[in-house]
Phi, psi and omega in degrees: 000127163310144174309299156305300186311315152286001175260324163303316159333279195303336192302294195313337181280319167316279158326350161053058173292132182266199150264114175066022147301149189244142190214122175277047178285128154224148176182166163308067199263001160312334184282313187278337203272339149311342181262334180277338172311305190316312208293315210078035199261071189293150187258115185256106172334297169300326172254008134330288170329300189299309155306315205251348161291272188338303193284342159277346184049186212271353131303013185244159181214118172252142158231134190248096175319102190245024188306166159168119214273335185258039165292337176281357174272347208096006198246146177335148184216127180232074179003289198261350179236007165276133185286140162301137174251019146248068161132146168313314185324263186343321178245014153267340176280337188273025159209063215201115198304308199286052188213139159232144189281166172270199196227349160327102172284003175231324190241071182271162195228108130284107191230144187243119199170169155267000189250016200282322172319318167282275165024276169314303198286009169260137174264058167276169158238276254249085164354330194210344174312169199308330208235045184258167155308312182313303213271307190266027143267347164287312175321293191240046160077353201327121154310097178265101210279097190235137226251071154118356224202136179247123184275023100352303188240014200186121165095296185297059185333313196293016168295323148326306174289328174299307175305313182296301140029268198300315190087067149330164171239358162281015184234148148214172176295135142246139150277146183238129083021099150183196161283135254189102167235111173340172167309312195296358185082016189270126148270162170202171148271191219193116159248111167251158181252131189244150189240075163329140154275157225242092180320328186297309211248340170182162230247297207191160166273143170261137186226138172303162187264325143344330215275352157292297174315294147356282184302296212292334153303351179248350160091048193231024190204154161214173153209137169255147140225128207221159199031053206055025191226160164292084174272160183227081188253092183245167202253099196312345181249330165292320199296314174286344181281302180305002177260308177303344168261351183289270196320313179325301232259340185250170143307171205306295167321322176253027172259123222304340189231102206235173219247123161264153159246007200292128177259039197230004170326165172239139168252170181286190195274337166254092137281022161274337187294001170238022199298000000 
């Protein structure tokens, strides 16, 4: 065994990947693979990957983010050829026999699993609504893993779904339009419904620095570090029912999950990932 291969081996174990985690990954994997660069280490993606399916084993389940906003542009959506625009994972897994995509044209998945089959199969419109993916990792606790990216400041899409939830008042409904061309190559059209930001009223969501201490207190967070980074884990079902009774129960100002307006903010090179 390679020098990588034991240092990926100790990540997972460090990180506490269980048998039959349901696992939500995001990250920064520029970050790591810089540091196994400093090491003279090269880093190999697919058995990054590869490693961490062994280790949920065939009762486990990864979802990989594969987001891409421009079906919300007008522009075609193509199943089997658009790309994701978060992160390398997502588009080494969408070409990867054991990884299947979700069917959602702007807020799509790669999934690996026992859960990939439902996955595929739900038939929302409405990106972030009941019967979406977002919902059904609250629903069923999905462990959310995040690598280099503090979901505070980066990444964390399920906020959204708390906001469409709750009914922010700085969001509304859009419908988007357009063409759709399935796994199968059919085109037809397509409408999805997205729970927009109202531009007038906020720049990007904001999540408090409190809201940590808050999840670890509820045994609903944990954090690690290893390879010079910043690790993360919250657990999707405690976490979102406290983000979802905070934002009910307080007004806008005292809630953990709040509206910035500044439109001069600077974002990262994936700032959509807070689209």
């Amino acid at each position: 065994m390679n020098d990588f291969e034991n240092e990926i081996r100790n990540l997972k174990n460090k990180i506490e990947i269980k048998k039959k985690d349901f696992i939500f990954l995001v990250s920064d994997i520029t970050k790591l693979m810089f540091y196994f660069k400093k090491e003279n280490i090269n880093f190999n993606i697919d058995f990054f990957l590869d490693t961490i399916l062994e280790k949920i084993g065939v009762d486990g389940t990864l979802v990989l983010p594969t987001y891409n906003w421009d079906f919300c542009k007008g522009v075609k959506f193509d199943y089997n050829n658009t790309q994701s625009v978060t992160g390398v994972l997502g588009k080494v897994a969408l070409k990867r026999d054991d990884f299947m995509r979700t069917t959602n044209p702007i807020y799509s998945f790669a999934v690996a699993g026992k859960e990939k089959d439902k996955l595929y199969n739900l038939k929302h419109s409405s990106c972030f609504g009941e019967d979406s993916p977002f919902s059904y990792f609250h629903k069923n606790n999905v462990k959310y893993l995040s690598i280099g990216v503090d979901y505070k400041f980066l990444g964390f899409t399920p906020v959204h779904y708390v906001e469409e939830k709750v009914g922010v008042s700085y969001r509304y409904f859009k419908n988007f339009k357009g063409k759709y061309i399935d796994k199968n190559g059919e085109e037809k059209d397509a409408s999805y419904k997205f729970y927009v930001k109202d531009l007038s009223k906020v720049s990007m969501t904001g999540i408090k620095a409190k809201t940590d201490d808050q999840l670890i207190s509820i045994g609903a967070m944990k954090k690690y570090y290893f390879c010079e980074e910043n690790f993360m884990s919250i657990y999707l079902g405690p976490a979102l029912d406290h983000l979802i009774q905070d934002t009910t129960i307080n007004n806008e100002k005292n809630r953990l999950i709040f509206p910035i307006k500044n439109d001069k903010i600077k974002r990262s090179k994936i700032n959509e990932l807070d689209a």
